Tab-separated table of C-alpha atoms and ligand atoms in Angstrom:
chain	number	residue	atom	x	y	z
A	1	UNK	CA	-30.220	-10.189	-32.082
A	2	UNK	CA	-32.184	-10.773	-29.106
A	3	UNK	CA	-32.363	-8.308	-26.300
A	4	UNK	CA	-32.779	-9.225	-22.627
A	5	UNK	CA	-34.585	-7.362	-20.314
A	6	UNK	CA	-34.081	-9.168	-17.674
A	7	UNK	CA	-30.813	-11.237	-16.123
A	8	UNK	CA	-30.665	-14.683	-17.498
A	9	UNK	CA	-31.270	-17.769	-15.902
A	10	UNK	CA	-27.272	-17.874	-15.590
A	11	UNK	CA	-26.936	-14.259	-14.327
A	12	UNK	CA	-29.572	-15.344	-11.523
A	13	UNK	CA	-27.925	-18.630	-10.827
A	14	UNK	CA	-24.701	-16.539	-10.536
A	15	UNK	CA	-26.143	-14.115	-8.364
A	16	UNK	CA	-28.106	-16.852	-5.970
A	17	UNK	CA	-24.972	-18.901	-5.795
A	18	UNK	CA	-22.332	-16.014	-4.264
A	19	UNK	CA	-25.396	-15.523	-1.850
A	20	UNK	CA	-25.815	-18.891	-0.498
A	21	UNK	CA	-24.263	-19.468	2.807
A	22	UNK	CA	-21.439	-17.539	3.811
A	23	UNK	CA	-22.217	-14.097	2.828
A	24	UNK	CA	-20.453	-11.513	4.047
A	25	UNK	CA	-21.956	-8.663	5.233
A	26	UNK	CA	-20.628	-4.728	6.150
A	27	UNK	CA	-17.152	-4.508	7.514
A	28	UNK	CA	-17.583	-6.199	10.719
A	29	UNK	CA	-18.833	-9.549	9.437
A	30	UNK	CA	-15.338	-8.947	6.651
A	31	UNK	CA	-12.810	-8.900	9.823
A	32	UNK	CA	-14.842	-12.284	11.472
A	33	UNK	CA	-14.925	-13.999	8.531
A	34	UNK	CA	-11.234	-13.453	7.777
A	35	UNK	CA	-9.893	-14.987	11.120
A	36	UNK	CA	-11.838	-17.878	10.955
A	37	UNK	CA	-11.221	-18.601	7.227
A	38	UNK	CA	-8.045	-18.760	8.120
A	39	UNK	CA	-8.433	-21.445	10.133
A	40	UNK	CA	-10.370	-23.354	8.235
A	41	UNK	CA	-8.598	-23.192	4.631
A	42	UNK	CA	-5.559	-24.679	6.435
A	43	UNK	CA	-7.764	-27.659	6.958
A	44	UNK	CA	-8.954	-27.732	3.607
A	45	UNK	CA	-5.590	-26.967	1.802
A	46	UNK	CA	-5.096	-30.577	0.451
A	47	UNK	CA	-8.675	-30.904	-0.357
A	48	UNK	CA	-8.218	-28.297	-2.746
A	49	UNK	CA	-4.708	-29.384	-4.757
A	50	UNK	CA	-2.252	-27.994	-2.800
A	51	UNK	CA	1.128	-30.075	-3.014
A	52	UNK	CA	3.145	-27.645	-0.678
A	53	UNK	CA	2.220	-25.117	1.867
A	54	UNK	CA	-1.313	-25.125	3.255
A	55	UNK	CA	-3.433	-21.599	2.215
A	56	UNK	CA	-2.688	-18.915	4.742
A	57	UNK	CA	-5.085	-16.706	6.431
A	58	UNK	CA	-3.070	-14.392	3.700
A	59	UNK	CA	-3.901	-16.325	1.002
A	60	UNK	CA	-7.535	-15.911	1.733
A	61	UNK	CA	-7.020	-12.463	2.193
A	62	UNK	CA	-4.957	-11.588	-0.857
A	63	UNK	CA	-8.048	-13.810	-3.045
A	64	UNK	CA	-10.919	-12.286	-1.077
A	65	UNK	CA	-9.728	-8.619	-2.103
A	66	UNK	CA	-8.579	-9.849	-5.802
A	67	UNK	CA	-12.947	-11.472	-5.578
A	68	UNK	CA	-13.864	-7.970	-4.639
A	69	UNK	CA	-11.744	-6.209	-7.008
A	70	UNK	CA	-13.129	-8.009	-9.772
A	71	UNK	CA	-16.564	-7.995	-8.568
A	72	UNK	CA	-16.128	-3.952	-9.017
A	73	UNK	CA	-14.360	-4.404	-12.480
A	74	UNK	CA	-17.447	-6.787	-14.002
A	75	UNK	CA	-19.864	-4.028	-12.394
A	76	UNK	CA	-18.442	-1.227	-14.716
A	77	UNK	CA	-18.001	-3.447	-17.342
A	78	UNK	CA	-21.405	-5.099	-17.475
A	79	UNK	CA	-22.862	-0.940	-17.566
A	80	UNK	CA	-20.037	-0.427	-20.748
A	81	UNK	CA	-21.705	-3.897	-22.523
A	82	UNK	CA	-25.301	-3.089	-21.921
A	83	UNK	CA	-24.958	-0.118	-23.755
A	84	UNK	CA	-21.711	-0.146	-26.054
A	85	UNK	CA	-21.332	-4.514	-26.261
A	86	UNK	CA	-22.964	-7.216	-27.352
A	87	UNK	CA	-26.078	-8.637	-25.480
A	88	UNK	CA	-26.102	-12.512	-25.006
A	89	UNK	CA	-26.739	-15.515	-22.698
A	90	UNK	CA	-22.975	-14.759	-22.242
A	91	UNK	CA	-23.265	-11.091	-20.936
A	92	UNK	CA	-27.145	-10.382	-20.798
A	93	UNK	CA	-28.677	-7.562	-19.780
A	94	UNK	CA	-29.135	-4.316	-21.345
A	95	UNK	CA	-30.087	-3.778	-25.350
A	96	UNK	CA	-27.395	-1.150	-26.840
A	97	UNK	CA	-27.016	2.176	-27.751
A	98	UNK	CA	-26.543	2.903	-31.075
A	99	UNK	CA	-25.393	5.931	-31.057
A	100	UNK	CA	-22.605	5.328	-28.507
A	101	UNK	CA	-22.090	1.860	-30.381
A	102	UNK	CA	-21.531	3.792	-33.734
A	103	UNK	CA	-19.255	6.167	-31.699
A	104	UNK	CA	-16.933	3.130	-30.122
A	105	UNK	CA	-16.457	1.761	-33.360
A	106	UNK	CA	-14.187	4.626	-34.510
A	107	UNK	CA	-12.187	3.477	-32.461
A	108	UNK	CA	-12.448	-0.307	-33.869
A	109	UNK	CA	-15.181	-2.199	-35.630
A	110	UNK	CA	-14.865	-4.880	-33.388
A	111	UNK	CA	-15.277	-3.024	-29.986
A	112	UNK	CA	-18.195	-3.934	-29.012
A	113	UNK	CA	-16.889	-7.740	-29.270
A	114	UNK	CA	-13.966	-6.656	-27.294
A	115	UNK	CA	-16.683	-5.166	-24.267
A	116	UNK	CA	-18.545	-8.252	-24.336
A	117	UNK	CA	-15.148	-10.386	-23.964
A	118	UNK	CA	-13.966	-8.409	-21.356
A	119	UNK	CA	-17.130	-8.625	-19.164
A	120	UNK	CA	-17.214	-11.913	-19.851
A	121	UNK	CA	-13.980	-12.356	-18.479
A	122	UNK	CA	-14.306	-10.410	-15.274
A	123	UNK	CA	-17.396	-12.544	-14.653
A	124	UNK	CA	-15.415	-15.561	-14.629
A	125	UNK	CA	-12.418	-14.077	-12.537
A	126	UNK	CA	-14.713	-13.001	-9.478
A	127	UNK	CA	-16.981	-16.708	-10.013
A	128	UNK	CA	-14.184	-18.183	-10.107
A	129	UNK	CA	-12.275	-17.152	-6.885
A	130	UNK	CA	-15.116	-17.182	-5.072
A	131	UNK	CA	-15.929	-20.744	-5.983
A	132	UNK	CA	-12.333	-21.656	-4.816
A	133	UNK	CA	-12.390	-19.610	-1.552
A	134	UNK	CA	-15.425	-21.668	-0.936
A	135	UNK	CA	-13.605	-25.053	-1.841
A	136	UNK	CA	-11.300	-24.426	0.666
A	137	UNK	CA	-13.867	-23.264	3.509
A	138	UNK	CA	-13.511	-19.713	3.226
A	139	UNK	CA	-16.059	-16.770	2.851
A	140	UNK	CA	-16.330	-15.715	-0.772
A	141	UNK	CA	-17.267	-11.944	-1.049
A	142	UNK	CA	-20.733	-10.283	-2.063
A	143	UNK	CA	-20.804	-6.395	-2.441
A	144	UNK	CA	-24.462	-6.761	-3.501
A	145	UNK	CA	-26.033	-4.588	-0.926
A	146	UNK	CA	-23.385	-2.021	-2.243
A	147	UNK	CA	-25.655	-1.846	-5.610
A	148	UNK	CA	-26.679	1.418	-4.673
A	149	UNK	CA	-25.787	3.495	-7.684
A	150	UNK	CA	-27.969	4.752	-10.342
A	151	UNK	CA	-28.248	3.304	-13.599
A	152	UNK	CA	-27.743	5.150	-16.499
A	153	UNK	CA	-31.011	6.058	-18.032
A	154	UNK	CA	-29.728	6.489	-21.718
A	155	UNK	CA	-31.850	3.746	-23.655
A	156	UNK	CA	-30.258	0.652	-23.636
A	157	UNK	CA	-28.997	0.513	-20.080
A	158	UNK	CA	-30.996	-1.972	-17.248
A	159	UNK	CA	-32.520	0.142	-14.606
A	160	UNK	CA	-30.433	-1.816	-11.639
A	161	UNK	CA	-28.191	-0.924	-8.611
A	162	UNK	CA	-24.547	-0.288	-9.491
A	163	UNK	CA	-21.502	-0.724	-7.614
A	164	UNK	CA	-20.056	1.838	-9.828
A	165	UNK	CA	-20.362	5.066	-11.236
A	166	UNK	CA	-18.956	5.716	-15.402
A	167	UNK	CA	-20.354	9.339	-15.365
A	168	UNK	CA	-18.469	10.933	-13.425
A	169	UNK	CA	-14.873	10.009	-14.391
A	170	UNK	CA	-11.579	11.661	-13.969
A	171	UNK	CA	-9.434	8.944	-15.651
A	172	UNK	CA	-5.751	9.070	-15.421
A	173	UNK	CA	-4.048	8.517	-18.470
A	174	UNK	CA	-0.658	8.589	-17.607
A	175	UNK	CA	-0.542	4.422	-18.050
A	176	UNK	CA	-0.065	5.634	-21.671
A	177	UNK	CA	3.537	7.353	-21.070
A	178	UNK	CA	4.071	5.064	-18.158
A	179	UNK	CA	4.421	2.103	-20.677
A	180	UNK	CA	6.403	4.486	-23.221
A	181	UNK	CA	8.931	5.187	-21.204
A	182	UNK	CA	12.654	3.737	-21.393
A	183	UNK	CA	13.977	5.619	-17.908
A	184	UNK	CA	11.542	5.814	-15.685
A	185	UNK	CA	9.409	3.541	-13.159
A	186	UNK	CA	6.654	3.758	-11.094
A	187	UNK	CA	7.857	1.814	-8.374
A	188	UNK	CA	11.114	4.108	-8.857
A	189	UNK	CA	8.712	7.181	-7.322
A	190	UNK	CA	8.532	8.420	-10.680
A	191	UNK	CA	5.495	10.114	-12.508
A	192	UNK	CA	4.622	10.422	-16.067
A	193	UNK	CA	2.622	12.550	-18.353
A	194	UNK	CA	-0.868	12.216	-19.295
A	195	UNK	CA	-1.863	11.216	-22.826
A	196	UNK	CA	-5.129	13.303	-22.401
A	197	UNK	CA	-4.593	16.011	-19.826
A	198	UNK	CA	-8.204	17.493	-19.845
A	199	UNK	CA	-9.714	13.725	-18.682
A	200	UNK	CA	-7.381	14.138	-15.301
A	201	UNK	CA	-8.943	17.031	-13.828
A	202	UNK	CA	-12.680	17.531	-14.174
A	203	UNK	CA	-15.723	14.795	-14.544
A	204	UNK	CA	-16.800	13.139	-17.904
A	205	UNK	CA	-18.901	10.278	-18.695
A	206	UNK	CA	-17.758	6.855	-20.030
A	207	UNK	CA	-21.050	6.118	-21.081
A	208	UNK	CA	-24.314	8.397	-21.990
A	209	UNK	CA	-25.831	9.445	-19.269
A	210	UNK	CA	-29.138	9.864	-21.050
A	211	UNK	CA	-30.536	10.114	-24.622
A	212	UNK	CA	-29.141	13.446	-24.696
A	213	UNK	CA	-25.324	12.905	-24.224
A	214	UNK	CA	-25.730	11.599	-27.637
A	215	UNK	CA	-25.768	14.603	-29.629
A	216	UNK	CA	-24.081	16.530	-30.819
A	217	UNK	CA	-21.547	14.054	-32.472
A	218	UNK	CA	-18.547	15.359	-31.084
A	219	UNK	CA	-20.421	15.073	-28.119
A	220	UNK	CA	-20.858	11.282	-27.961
A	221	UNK	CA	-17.698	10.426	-29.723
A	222	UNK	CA	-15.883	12.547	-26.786
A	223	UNK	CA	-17.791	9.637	-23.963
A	224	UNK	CA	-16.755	6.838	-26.699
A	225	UNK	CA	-12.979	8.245	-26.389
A	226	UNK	CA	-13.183	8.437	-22.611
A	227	UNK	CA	-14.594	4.691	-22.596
A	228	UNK	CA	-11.477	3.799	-24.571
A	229	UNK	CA	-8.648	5.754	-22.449
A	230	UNK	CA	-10.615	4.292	-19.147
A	231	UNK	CA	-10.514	0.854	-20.485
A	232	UNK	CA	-6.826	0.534	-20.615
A	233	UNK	CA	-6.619	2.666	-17.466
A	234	UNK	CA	-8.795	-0.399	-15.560
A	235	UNK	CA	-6.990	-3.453	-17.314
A	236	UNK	CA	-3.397	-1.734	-16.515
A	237	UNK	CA	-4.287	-1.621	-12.880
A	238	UNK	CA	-5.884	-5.363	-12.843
A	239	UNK	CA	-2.036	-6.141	-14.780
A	240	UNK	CA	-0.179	-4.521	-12.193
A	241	UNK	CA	-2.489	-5.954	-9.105
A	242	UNK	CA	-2.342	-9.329	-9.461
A	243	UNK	CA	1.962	-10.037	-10.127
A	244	UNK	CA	2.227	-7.316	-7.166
A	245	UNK	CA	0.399	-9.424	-4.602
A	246	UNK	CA	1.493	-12.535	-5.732
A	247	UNK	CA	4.555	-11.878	-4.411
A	248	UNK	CA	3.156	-12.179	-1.130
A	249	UNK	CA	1.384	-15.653	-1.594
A	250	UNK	CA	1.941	-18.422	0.549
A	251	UNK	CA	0.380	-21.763	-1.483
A	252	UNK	CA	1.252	-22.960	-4.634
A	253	UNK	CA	-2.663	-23.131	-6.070
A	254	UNK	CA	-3.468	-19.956	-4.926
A	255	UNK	CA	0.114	-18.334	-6.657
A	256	UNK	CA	-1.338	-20.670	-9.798
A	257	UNK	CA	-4.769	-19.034	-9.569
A	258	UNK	CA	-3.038	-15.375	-9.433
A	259	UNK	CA	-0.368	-16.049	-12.011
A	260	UNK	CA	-3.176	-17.484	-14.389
A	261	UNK	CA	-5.643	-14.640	-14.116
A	262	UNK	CA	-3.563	-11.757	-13.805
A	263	UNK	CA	-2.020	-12.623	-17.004
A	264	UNK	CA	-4.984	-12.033	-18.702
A	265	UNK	CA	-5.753	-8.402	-17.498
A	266	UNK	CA	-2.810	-7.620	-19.741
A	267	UNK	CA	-4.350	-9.333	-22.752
A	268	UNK	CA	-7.167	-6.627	-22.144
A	269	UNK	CA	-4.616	-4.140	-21.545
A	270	UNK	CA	-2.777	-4.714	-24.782
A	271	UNK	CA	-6.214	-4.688	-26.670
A	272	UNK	CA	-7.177	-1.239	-25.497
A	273	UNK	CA	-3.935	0.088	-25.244
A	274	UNK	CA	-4.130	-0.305	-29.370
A	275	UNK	CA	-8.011	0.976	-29.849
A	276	UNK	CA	-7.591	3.830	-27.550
A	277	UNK	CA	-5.020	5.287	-30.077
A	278	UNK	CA	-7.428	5.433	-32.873
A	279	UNK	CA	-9.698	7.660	-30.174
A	280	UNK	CA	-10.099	10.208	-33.185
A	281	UNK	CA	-8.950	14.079	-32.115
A	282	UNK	CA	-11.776	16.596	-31.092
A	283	UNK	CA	-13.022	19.100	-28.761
A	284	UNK	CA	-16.006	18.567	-27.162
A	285	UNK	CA	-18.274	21.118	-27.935
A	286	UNK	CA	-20.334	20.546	-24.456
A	287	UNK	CA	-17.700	20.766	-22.198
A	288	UNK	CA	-14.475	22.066	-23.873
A	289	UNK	CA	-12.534	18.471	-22.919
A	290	UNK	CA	-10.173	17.752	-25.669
A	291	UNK	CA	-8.654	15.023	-27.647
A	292	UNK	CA	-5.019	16.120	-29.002
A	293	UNK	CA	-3.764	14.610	-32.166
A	294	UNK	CA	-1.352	12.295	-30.300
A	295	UNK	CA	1.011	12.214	-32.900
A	296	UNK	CA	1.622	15.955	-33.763
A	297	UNK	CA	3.340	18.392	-32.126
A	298	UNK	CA	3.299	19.521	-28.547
A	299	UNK	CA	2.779	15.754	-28.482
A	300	UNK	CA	3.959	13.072	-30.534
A	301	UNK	CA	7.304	10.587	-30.268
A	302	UNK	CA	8.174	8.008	-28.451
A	303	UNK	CA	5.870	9.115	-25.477
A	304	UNK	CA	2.751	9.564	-27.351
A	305	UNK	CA	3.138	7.953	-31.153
A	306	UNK	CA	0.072	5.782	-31.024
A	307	UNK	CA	1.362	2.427	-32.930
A	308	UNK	CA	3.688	2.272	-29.970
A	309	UNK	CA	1.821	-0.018	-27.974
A	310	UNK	CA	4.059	-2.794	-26.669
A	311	UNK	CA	5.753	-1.936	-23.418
A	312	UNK	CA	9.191	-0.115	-23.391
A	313	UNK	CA	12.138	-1.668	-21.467
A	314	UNK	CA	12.736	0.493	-18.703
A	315	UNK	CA	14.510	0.240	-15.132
A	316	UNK	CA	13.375	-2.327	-12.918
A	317	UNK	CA	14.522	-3.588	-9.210
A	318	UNK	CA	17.529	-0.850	-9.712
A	319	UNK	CA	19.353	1.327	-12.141
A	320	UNK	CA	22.826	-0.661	-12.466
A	321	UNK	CA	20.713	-3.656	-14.368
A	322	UNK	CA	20.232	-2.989	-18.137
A	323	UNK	CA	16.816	-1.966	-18.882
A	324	UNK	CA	14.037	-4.943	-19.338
A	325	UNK	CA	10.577	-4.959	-20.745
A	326	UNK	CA	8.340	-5.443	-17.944
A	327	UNK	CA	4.803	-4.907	-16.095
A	328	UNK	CA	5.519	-1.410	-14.086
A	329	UNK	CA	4.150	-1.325	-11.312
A	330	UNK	CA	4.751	-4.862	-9.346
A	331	UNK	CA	5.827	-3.107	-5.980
A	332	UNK	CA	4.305	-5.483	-3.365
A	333	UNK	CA	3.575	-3.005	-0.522
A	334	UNK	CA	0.081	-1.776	-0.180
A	335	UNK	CA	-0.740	-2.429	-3.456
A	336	UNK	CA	-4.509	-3.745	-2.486
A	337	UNK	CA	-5.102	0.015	-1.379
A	338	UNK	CA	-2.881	1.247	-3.816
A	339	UNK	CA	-5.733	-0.250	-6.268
A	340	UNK	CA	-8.250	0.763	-4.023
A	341	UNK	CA	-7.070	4.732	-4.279
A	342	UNK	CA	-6.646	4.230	-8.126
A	343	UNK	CA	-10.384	3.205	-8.353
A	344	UNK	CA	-12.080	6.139	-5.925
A	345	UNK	CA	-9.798	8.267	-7.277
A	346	UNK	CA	-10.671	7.530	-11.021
A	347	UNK	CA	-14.239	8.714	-9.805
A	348	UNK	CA	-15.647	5.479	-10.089
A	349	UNK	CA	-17.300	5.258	-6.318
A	350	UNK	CA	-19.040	8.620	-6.710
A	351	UNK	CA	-22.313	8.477	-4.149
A	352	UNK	CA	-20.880	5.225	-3.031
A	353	UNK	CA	-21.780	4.709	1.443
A	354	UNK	CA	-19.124	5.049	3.823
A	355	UNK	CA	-19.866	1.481	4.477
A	356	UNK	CA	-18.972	0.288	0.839
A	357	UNK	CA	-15.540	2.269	1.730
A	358	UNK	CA	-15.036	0.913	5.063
A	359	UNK	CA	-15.341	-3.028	3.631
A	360	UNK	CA	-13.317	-2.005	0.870
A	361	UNK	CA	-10.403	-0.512	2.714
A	362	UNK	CA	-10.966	-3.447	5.345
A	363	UNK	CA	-10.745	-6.058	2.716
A	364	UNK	CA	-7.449	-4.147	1.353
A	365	UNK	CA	-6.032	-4.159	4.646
A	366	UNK	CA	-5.956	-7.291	4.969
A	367	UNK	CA	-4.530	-8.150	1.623
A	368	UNK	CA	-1.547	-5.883	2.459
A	369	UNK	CA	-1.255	-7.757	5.654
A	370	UNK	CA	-0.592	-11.143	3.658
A	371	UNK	CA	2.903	-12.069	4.438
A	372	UNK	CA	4.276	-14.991	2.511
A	373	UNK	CA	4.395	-17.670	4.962
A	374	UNK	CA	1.550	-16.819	6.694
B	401	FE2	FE1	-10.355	-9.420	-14.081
């Protein structure tokens, strides 16, 4: 297999292509670019497909924060393929860790496959909605001046600027009884267990910080299991984000674009849901964070048996309709910062400016200002 050094002459197109023209800056240049986007897509709304309603200033907003959120979500995922994926003119960059590679594939021979096809995929989401904002006139999003965050310098990884941070995770795992459950609801106000309590509280790495996170083996398979458990926590949010702010979409192509992406976070989800089971039980002997046996006692049944990986019906909309099988949650309000929250919280914007935070939250805002109709 060949190993790039360097970003390919596709990562570099890419990257020269989302600078061109109508970057957008800190926070400031976010809010002036937003009013007179809005302007502008209505303008370009039949240029661009649309058979009914002209793109809102909504629209715009609801697809600039989906461009950012997935800009964010191919950042960590490029760091998980350099190390634990495969390396092509596909995904380039990076050469692999064996060790952490070896480690992965407890979980599933095929995982590193599964990285590269993800980051792949998030790739193509954020190129893809900032090529249409553009069609229609609007500012697509760059967070490259964000790409403050160090690599890390286990061998394998590029020495770059990262938007995010995978070693210093506190990854909620509660998606895992959230999609077991046959009574309960997030969008209900209800809460649910976590699968692995010790990766809520405290930091861990997702990936090897250095050379020496990979020994001792319980060590590295430990960052391997957190990769898995954090890998369904990401796609579950991405499922959840994009049928919760469709809801609030104006144009028929831009409802298209979100109901044919956000479709596909849950094809992730449903992969990693299933690996992250096979996440093999074990104390790590650095740190004390544990793996339970998810299928013995205190845990096991229907909240924690790990073949149980389709979602449970459960209550949706309101208790006096039978239970239904269904994305949980889809609640429309504030679910841009909603996501937001779920990513600093998860740890992932660790050493991350109060300027990457202030175009964040502004670019959430606005998404949670989208009204349909306007
Ligand atoms: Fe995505």
């Amino acid at each position: 297999m060949e190993h790039n050094e360097q970003p390919s002459k596709d990562a570099t197109s890419r990257r020269s292509f989302l600078s061109k023209g109508l970057v957008v800056g800190g926070a400031g240049t976010l809010g002036t670019g937003l009013l007179s986007t809005g302007l502008l897509a209505t303008n370009f709304a039949h240029a661009a497909g649309s058979t009914s309603s002209s793109v809102t200033k909504g629209d715009v907003a609801i697809l600039r924060f989906l461009a950012a959120a997935e800009i964010i979500e191919t950042d960590l995922w490029q760091q998980y393929n350099e190390l634990g994926g495969i390396q092509d003119s596909e995904v380039p960059g990076g050469s692999g860790s064996a060790p952490y590679i070896a480690a992965l594939s407890v979980l599933d021979g095929d995982m590193s496959q599964y990285i590269h096809d993800n980051t792949e995929d998030e790739f193509t989401h954020f190129t893809f909605i900032n090529a249409y904002l553009q069609s229609i006139g609007a500012n697509p999003v760059n967070l490259d001046k964000f790409r403050t965050l160090p690599s890390s310098k286990a061998t394998g990884a590029q020495q770059i600027g990262r938007l995010t941070n995978l070693m210093q995770l506190t990854v909620d795992t509660s998606w895992w009884t959230k999609y077991r459950s046959r009574t309960k609801n997030p969008d209900f106000g209800d809460s649910f267990a976590q699968a692995i309590p010790g990766l809520a509280k405290g930091q861990f790495p997702a990936i090897p910080r250095s050379d020496a996170d990979l020994a001792p083996a319980n060590h590295i398979q430990a960052i391997a299991n957190t990769a898995g458990f954090h890998f369904g926590f990401i796609e579950q949010g991405g499922t959840s984000l994009y049928p919760s702010l469709a809801q609030r979409v104006t144009n028929a192509v831009v409802l298209r674009i979100l109901l044919s992406i956000g479709p596909t976070e849950m094809a992730h989800f449903q992969t990693w849901h299933d690996k992250a089971g096979n996440a093999p039980a074990l104390t790590d002997p650095t740190n004390g964070l544990v793996f339970p046996n998810l299928n013995a006692a205190p845990f096991g049944g229907e909240d924690f048996q790990t073949n149980l990986i389709m979602p449970e019906p459960t209550i949706f909309l309101s208790r006096k309709f039978p239970p239904v099988s269904i994305i949980r949650p889809t609640e429309t309000k504030g679910a841009a910062m909603g996501a937001a929250k779920a990513l600093t919280d998860d740890g992932l914007f660790i050493g991350q400016s109060k300027e990457f935070f202030a175009a964040l939250h502004a670019l959430a805002q606005q998404a949670d200002a989208a009204q349909r109709g306007y």
